[in-house]
CSV table of C-alpha atoms (C1' of nucleotides) in Angstrom, one decimal:
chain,number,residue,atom,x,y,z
B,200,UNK,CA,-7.0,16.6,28.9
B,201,UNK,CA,-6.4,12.8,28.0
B,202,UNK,CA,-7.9,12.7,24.3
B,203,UNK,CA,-10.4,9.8,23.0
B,204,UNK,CA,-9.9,8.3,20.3
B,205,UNK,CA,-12.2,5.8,18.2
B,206,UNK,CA,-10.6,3.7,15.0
B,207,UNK,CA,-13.7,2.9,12.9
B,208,UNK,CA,-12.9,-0.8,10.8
B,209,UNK,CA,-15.7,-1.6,8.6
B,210,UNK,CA,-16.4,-5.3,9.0
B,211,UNK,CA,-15.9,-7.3,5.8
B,212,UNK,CA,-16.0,-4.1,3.6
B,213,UNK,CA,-16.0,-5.5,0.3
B,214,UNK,CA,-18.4,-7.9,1.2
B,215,UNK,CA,-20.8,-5.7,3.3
B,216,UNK,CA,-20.9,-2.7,0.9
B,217,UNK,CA,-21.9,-5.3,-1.9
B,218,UNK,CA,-24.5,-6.5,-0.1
B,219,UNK,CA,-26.0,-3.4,1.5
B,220,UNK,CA,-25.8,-2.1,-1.8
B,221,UNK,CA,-27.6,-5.0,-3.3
B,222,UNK,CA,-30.5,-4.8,-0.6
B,223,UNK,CA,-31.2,-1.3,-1.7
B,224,UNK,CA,-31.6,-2.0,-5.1
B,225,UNK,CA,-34.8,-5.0,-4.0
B,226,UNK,CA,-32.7,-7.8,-4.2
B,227,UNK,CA,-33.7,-9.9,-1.2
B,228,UNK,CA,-30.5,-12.1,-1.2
B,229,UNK,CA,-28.1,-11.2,1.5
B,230,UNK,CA,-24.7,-11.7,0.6
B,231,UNK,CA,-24.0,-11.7,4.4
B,232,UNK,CA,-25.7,-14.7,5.6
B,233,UNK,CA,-25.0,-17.3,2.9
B,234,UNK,CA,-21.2,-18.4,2.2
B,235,UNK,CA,-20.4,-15.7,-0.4
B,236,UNK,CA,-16.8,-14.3,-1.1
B,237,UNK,CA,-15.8,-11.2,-3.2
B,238,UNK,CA,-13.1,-12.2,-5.4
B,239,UNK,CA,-11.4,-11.0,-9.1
B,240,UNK,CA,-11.7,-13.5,-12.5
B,241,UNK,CA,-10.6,-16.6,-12.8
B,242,UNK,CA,-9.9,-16.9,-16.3
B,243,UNK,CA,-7.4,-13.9,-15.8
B,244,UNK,CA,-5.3,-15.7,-13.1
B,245,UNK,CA,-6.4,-12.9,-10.9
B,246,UNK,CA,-8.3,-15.2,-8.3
B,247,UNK,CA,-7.9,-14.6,-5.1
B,248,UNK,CA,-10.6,-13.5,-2.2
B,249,UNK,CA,-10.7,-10.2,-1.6
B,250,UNK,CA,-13.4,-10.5,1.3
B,251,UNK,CA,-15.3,-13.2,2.6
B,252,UNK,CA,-18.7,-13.8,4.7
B,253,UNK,CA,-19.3,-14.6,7.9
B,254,UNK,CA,-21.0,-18.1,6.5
B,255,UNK,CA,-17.8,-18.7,4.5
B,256,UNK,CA,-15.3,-17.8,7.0
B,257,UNK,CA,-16.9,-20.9,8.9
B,258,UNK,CA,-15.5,-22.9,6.4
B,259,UNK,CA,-12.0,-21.9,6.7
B,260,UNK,CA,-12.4,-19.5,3.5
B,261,UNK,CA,-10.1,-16.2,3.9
B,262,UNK,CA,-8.6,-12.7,2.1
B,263,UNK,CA,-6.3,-13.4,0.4
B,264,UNK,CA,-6.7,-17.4,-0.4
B,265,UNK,CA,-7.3,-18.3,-4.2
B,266,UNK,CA,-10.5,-18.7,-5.7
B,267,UNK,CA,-9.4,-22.1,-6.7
B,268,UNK,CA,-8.5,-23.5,-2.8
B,269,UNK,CA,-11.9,-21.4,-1.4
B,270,UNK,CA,-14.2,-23.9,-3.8
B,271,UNK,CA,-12.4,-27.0,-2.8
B,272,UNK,CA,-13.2,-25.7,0.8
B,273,UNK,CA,-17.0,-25.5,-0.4
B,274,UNK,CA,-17.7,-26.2,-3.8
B,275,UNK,CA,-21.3,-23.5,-4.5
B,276,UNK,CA,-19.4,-20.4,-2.8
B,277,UNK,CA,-21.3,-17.5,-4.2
B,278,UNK,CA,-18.7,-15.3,-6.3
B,279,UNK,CA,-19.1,-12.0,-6.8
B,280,UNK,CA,-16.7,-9.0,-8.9
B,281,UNK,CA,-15.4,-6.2,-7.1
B,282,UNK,CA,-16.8,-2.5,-7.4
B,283,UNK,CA,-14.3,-0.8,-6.6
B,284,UNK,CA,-16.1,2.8,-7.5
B,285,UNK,CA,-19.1,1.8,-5.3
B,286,UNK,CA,-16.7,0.7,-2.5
B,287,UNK,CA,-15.1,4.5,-2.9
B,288,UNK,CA,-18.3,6.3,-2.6
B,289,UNK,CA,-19.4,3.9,0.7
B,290,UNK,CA,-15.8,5.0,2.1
B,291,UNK,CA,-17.2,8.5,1.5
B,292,UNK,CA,-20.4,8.2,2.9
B,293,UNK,CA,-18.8,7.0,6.1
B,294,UNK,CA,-16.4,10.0,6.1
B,295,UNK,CA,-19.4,11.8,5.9
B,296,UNK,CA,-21.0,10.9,8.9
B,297,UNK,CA,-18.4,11.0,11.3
B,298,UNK,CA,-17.7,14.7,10.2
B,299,UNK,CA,-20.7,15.6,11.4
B,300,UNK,CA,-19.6,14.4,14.8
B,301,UNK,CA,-15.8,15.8,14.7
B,302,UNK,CA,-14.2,17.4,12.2
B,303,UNK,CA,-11.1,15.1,13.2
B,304,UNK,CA,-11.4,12.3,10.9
B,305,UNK,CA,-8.3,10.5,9.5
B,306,UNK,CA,-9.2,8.2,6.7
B,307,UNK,CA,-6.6,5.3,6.6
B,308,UNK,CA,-7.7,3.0,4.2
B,309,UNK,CA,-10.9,2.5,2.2
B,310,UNK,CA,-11.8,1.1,4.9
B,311,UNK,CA,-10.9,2.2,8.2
B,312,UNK,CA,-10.4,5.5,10.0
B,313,UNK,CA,-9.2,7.3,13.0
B,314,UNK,CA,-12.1,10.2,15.2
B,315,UNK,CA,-10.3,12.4,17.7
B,316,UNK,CA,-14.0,12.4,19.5
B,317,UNK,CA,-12.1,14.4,22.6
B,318,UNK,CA,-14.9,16.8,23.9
B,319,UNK,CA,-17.5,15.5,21.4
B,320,UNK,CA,-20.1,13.8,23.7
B,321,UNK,CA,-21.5,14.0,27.6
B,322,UNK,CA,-21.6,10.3,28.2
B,323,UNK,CA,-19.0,6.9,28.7
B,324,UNK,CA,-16.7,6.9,25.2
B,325,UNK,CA,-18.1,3.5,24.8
B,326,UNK,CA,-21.7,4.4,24.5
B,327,UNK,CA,-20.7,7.2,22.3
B,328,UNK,CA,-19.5,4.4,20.3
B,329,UNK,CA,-22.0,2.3,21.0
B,330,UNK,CA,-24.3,5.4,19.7
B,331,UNK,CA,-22.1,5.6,16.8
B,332,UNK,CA,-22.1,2.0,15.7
B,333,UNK,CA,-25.5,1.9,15.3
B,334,UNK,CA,-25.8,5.0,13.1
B,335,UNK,CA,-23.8,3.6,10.9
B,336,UNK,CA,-25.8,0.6,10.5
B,337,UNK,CA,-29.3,2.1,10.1
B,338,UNK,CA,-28.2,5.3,7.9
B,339,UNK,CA,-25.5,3.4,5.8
B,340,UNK,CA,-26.7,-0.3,6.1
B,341,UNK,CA,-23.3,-2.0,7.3
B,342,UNK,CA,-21.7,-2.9,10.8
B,343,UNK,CA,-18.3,-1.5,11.6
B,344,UNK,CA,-16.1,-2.3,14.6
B,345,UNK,CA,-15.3,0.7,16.7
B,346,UNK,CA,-11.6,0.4,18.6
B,347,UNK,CA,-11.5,3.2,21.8
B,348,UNK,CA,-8.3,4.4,23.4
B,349,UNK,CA,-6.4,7.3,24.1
B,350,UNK,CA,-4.2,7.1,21.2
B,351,UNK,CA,-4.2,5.8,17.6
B,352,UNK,CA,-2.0,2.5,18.1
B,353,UNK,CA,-4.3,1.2,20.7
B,354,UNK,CA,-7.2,2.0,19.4
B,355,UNK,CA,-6.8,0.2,15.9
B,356,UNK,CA,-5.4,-2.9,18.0
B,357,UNK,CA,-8.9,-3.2,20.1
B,358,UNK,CA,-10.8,-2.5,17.4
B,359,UNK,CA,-9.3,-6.1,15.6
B,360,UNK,CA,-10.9,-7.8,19.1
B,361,UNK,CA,-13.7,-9.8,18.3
B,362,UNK,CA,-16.1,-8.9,15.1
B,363,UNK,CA,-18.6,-8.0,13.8
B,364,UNK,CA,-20.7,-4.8,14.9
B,365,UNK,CA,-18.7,-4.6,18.3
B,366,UNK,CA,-17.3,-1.7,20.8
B,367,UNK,CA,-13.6,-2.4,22.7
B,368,UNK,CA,-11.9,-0.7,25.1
B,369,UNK,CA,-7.9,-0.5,25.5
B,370,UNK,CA,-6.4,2.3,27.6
B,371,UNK,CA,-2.7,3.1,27.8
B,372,UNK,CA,-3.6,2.2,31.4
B,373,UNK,CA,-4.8,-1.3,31.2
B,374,UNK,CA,-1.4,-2.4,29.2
B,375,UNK,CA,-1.3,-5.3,32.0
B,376,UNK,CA,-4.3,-7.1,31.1
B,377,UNK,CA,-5.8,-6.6,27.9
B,378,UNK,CA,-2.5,-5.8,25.4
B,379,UNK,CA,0.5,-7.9,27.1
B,380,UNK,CA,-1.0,-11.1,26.9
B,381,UNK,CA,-1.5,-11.2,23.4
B,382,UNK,CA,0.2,-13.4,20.8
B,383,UNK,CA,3.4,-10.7,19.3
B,384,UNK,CA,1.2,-11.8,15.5
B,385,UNK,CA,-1.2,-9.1,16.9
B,386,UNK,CA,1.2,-6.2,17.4
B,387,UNK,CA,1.0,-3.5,14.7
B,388,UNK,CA,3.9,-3.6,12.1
B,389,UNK,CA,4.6,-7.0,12.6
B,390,UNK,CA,4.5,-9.3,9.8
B,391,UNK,CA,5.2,-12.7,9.3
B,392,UNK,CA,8.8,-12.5,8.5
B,393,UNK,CA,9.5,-10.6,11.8
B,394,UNK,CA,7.5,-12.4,14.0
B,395,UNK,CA,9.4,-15.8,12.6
B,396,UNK,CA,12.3,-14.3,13.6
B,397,UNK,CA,10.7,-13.2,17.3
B,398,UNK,CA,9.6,-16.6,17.8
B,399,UNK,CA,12.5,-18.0,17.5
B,400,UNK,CA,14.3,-15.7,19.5
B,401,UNK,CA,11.6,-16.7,22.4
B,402,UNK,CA,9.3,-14.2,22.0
B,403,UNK,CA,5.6,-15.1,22.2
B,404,UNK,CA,3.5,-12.5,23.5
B,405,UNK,CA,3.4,-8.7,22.9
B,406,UNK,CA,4.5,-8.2,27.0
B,407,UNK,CA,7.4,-10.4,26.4
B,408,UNK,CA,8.7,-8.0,23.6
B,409,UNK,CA,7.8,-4.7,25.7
B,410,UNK,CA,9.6,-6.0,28.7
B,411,UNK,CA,12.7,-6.3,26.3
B,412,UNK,CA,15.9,-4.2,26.7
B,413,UNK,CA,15.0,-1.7,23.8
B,414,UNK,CA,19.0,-1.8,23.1
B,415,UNK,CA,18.8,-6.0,22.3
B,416,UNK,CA,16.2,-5.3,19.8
B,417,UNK,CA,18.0,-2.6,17.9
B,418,UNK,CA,20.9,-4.6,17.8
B,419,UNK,CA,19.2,-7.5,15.5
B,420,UNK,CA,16.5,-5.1,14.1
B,421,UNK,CA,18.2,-1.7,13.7
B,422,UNK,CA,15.7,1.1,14.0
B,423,UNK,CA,12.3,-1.5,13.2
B,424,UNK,CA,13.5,-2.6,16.3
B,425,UNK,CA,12.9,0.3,18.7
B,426,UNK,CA,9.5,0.5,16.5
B,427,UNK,CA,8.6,-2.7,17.6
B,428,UNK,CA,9.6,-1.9,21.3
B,429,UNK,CA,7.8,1.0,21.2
B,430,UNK,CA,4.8,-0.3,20.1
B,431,UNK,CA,5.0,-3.5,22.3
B,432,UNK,CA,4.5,-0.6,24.9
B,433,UNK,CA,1.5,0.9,23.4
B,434,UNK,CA,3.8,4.7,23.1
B,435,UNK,CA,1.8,6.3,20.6
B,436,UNK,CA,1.3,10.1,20.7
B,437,UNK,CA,0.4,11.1,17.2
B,438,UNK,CA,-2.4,13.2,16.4
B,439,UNK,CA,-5.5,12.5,14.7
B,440,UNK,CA,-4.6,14.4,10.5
B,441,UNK,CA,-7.9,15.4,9.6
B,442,UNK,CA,-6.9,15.7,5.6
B,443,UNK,CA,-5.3,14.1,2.8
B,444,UNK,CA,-1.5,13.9,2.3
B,445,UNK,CA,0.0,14.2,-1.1
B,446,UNK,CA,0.5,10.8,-2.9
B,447,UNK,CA,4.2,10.1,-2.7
B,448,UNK,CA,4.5,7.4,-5.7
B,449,UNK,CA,1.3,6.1,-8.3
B,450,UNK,CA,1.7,3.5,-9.4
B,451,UNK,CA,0.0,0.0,-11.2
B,452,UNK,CA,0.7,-3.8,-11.7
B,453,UNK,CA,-0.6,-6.6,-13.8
B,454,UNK,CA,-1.1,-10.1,-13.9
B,455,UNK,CA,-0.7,-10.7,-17.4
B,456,UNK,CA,-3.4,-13.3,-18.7
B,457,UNK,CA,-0.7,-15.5,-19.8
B,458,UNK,CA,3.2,-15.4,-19.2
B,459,UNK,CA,5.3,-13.3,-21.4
B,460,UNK,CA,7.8,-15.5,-22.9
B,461,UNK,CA,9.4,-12.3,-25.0
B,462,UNK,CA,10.0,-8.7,-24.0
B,463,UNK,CA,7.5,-8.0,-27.0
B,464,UNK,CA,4.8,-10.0,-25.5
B,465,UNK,CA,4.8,-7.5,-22.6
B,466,UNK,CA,5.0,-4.4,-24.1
B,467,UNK,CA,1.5,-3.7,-24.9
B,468,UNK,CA,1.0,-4.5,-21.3
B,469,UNK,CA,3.6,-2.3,-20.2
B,470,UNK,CA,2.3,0.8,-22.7
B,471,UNK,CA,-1.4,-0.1,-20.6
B,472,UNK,CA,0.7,0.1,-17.4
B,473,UNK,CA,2.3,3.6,-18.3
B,474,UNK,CA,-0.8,5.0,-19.6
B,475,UNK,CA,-2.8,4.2,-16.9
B,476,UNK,CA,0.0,5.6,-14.2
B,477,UNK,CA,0.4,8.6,-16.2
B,478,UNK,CA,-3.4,9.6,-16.4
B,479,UNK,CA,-3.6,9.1,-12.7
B,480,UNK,CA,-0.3,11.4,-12.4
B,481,UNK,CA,-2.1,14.2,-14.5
B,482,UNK,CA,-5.4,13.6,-12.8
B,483,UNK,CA,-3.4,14.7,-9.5
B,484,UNK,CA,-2.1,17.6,-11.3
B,485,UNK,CA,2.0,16.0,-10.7
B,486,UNK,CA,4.6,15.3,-12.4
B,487,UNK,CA,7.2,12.0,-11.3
B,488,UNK,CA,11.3,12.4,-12.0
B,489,UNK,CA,11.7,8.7,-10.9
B,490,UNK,CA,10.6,5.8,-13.1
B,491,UNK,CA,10.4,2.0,-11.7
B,492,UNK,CA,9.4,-0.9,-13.5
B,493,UNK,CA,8.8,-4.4,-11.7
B,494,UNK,CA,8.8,-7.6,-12.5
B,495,UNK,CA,7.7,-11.2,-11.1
B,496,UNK,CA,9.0,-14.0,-13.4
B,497,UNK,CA,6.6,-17.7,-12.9
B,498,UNK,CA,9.0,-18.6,-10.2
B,499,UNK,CA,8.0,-16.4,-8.6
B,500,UNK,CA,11.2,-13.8,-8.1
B,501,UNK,CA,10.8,-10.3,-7.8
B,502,UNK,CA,13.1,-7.5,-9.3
B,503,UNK,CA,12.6,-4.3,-10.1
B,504,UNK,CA,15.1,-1.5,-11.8
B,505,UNK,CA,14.2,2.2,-11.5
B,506,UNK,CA,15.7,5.5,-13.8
B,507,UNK,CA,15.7,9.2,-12.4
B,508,UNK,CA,15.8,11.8,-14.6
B,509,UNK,CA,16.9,15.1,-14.6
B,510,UNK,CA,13.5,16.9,-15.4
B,511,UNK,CA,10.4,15.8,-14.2
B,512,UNK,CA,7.4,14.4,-16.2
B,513,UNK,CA,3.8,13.4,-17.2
B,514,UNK,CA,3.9,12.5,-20.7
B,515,UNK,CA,2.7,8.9,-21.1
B,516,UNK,CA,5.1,8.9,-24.0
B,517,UNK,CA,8.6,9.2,-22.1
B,518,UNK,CA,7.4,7.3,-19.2
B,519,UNK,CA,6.6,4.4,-21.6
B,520,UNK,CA,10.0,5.0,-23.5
B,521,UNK,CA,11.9,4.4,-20.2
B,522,UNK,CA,9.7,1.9,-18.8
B,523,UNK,CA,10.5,-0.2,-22.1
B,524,UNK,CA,14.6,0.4,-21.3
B,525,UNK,CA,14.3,-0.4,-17.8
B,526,UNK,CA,12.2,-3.9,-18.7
B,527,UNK,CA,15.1,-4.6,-21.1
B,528,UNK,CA,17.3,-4.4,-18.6
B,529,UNK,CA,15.8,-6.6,-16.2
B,530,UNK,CA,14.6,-9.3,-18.7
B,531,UNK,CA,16.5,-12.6,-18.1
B,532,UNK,CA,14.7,-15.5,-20.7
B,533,UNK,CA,12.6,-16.3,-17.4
B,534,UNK,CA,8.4,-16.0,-18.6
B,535,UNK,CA,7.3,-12.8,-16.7
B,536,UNK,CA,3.8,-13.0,-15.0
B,537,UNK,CA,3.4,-9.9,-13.2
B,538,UNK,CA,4.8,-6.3,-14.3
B,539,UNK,CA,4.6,-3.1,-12.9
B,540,UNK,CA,5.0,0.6,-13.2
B,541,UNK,CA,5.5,2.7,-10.4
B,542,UNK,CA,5.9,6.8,-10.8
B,543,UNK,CA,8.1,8.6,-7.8
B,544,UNK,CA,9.6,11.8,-6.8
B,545,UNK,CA,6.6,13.7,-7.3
B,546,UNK,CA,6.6,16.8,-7.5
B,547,UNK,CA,3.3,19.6,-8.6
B,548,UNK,CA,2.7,20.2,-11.9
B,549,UNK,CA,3.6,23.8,-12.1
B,550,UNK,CA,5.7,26.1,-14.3
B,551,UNK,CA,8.7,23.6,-15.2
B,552,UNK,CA,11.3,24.3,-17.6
B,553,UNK,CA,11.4,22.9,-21.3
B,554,UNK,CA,14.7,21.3,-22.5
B,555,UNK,CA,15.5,21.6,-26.5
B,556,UNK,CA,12.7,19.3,-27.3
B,557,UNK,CA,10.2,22.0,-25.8
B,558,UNK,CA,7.8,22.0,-28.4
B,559,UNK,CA,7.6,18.1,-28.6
B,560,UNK,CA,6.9,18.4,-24.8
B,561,UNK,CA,3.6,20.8,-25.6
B,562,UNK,CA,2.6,18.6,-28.2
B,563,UNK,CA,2.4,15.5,-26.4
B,564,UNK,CA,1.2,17.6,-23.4
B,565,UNK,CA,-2.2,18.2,-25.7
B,566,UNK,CA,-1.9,15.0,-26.8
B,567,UNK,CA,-2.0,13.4,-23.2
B,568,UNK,CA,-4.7,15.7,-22.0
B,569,UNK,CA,-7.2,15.1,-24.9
B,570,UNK,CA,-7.0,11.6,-24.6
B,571,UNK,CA,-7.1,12.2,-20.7
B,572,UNK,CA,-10.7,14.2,-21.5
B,573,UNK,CA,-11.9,11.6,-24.4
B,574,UNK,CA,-11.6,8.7,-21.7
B,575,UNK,CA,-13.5,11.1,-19.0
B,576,UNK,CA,-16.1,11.8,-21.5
B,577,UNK,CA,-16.7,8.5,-23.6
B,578,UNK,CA,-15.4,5.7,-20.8
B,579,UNK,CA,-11.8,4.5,-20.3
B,580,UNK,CA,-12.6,1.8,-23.9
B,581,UNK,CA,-13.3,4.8,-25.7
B,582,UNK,CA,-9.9,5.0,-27.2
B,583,UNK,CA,-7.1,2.7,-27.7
B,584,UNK,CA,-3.1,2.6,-28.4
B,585,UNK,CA,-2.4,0.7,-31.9
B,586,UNK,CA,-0.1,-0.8,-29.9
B,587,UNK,CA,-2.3,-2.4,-27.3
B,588,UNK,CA,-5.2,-3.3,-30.0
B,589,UNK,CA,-5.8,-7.4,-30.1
B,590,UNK,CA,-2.7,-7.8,-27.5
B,591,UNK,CA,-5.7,-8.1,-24.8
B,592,UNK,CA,-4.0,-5.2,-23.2
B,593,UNK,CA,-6.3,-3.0,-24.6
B,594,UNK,CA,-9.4,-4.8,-22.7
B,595,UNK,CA,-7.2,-4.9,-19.5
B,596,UNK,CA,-8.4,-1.9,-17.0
B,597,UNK,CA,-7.8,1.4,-17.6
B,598,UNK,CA,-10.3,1.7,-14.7
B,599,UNK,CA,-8.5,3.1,-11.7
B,600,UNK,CA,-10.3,3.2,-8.1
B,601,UNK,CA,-9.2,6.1,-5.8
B,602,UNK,CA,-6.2,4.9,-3.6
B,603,UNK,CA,-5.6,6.8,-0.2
B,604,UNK,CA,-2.1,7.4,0.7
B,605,UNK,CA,-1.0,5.8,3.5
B,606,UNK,CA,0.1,8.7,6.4
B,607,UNK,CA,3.3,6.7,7.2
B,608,UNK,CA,3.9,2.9,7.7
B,609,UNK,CA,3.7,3.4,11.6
B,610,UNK,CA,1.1,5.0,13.5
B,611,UNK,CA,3.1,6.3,16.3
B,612,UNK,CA,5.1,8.9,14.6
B,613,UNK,CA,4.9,12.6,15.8
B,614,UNK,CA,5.6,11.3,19.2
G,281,DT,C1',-0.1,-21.3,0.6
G,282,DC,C1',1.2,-21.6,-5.5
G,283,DT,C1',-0.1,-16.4,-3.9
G,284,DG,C1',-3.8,-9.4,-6.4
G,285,DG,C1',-2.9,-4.7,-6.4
G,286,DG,C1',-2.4,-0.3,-4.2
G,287,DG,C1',0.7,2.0,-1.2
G,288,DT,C1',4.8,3.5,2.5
G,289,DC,C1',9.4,3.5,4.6
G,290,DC,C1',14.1,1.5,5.7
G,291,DT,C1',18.7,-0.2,4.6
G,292,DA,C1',22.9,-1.3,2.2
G,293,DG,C1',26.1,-0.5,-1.2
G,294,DG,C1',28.1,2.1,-4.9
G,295,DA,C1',29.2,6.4,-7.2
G,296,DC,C1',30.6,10.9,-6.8
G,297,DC,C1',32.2,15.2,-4.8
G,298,DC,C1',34.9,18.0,-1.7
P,126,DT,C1',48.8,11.1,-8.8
P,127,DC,C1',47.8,8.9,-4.4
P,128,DT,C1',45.3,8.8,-0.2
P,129,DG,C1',41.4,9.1,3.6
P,130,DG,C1',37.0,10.4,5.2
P,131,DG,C1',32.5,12.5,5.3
P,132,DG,C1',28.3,13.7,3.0
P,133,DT,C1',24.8,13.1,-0.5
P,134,DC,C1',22.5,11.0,-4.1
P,135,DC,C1',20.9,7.0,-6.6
P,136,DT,C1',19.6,2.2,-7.0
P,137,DA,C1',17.9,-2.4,-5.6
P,138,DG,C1',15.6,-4.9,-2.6
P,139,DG,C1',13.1,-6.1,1.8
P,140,DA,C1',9.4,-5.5,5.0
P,141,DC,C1',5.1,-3.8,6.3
P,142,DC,C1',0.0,-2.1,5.8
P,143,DC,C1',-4.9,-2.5,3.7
DNA sequence: TCTGGGGTCCTAGGACCC
DNA sequence: TCTGGGGTCCTAGGACCC
């Protein structure tokens, strides 16, 4: 039985879910139909649009441009803060829905998901979709692009078609005229470093890749290559995973509100950094034997170095007593601007063997997991390390929004 | 372009062991 | 002690996604 699939894309999540939201509280204002942007603070160098409005878009205004370029581009755009909590609980709400419908859901990102609808409806799969689309809007308030195919890979790439609030069509058996002729920028895993490099090995268009010896492309791009190929010919055979995988890393960066000129400027940051990692690590009930600490320096390099260690842990303690080693080491007189922490190798937090400093582990165990309940309890500001007080690390975001694992960086696997 | 923050996987090179 | 080769682990960095 060929299988349907539909990928769900929210249009303009961000953007939409604000606005819905802000509707059903009485505010008449919507954010949709004037040229609005959500986007983070200014002042703490953390401009940049995460979502823009239809209105704004017609002004050239995009994710991902700085707040700073989006007002010369028009000068009154609306500005609004992210809520990333509310943005979670509309990514649920959707879940919800479509569950009702299949219990094949696949949630890829906060905002989009994968139905396996095979079997699930008497009419055409696009006015199931059609049908579907419009549930969404009255019961939930935003539009969503739905994407139908027979497999994953084609479906997310007809969903990207034309927005918002639309139903497209791409079968594994019209290859020929609807995927071929588009630009190689549209084919999944291709970035802009790769398709530089396509370009300018006279590649243009997804069919001129697929028609490609799949050897010539392994050659220059090792096994991306036969990824690419693969794609190029819409192969895609994995199945719809109707659950959560296990994070394999947590992790979280900073812009710092102001370049750290010393290694002690930055630690305060670094102990927010650790603290916030490890509460998410605990939170998941894990523990993390690899430690990584990143760094961007105001030219804008990246570097990071990482540590493993023999047995694995949760204490924000050790994790911020490595972290500090590992920034040592990659400190070089350049002024930092961005740092990160990054926790890997997880593994679940079961029975796990003390070393000789056993009873120091169980006493910064209880000491984690208090302060773990005090911030559930009172708010994340509740409490604060002496080291982070009047560093402005201490007002910097404990708050952490629900990330969802990423299934694997290609859709097509399983095949 | 003057660029956030959360993820995933791949690759190359070095260290180490047998 | 010298030598080769294969396998595995660790580390650093690159590329991609949303």
């Amino acid at each position: 039985m060929n299988r349907i699939i539909f990928h769900i894309d929210c249009n303009n999540a961000f953007l939409s879910w604000e606005a819905a939201y802000r509707l059903s509280k009485g505010n008449a204002l919507d954010l949709r139909n004037i040229p609005s942007v959500i986007g983070g603070n200014r002042e703490k160098r953390k401009g940049i649009v995460l979502a823009s409005s239809y209105p704004a878009k017609k002004y050239g205004i995009k994710t991902g441009m700085s707040l700073m370029e989006a007002c010369k581009l028009y000068p009154s755009l609306d500005i609004n803060p992210p809520d990333y909590d509310r943005y979670v609980q509309c990514s649920d709400e959707l879940m919800e829905l479509l569950l009702k419908y299949t219990p094949l859901v696949e949630r890829y990102s906060i905002d989009e998901c994968f139905a396996d609808v095979t079997g699930c409806f008497c009419e055409k799969a696009s006015d199931f979709a059609n049908f579907l689309r419009k549930e969404i809007h009255t019961k939930l308030g935003f539009t969503v692009n739905i994407g139908v195919s027979n497999c994953k890979l084609l479906a997310k790439t007809a969903s990207g078609f034309s927005k918002p609030d639309k139903t497209h069509e791409l079968y594994s058996s019209e290859l020929k005229e609807k995927y071929f002729p588009l630009p190689i920028h549209n084919l999944f895993m291709l970035g802009f470093r790769t398709c530089v490099k396509l370009y300018n090995m006279g590649y243009y268009k997804i069919g001129d890749v697929a028609n490609e010896d799949p050897k010539l492309l392994r050659r220059h791009f090792k096994l991306f290559g036969l990824l690419i190929w693969s794609n190029a010919n819409g192969v895609d055979s994995s199945p719809v995973r109707p659950y959560e995988d296990k994070p394999k890393g947590i992790g979280n960066g900073m812009t710092l509100p102001a370049d750290a000129n010393t290694p002690a400027d930055a630690y305060p940051f670094l102990m927010s950094l650790c603290e916030m990692s490890a509460q998410r690590l605990r939170a998941a009930g894990m523990r993390a034997s690899v430690i990584s600490v990143g760094m961007r320096t105001n030219e804008f390099t990246f570097q990071s170095h990482q540590r493993k260690i023999s047995t694995p842990t949760q204490s924000t303690k050790e994790i911020y007593t490595i972290s500090r080693l590992l920034y040592n080491e990659l400190w070089q007189d350049i002024p930092v601007r961005t740092i990160s922490v990054r926790l890997s190798g997880l593994s679940s937090d079961g029975i796990v063997q003390l070393d000789m400093y056993g009873n120091e582990e169980i006493r910064q165990q209880r000491l984690d997991k208090c302060i773990d309940s005090m911030r559930i309890k009172y708010g994340d500001e509740c409490l604060s390390r002496a080291r982070t007080i009047g560093s402005g690390a201490d007002s910097v975001a404990v708050t952490t929004h629900k990330q969802y694992p990423k299934i694997k960086p290609n859709i097509m696997n399983g095949a």
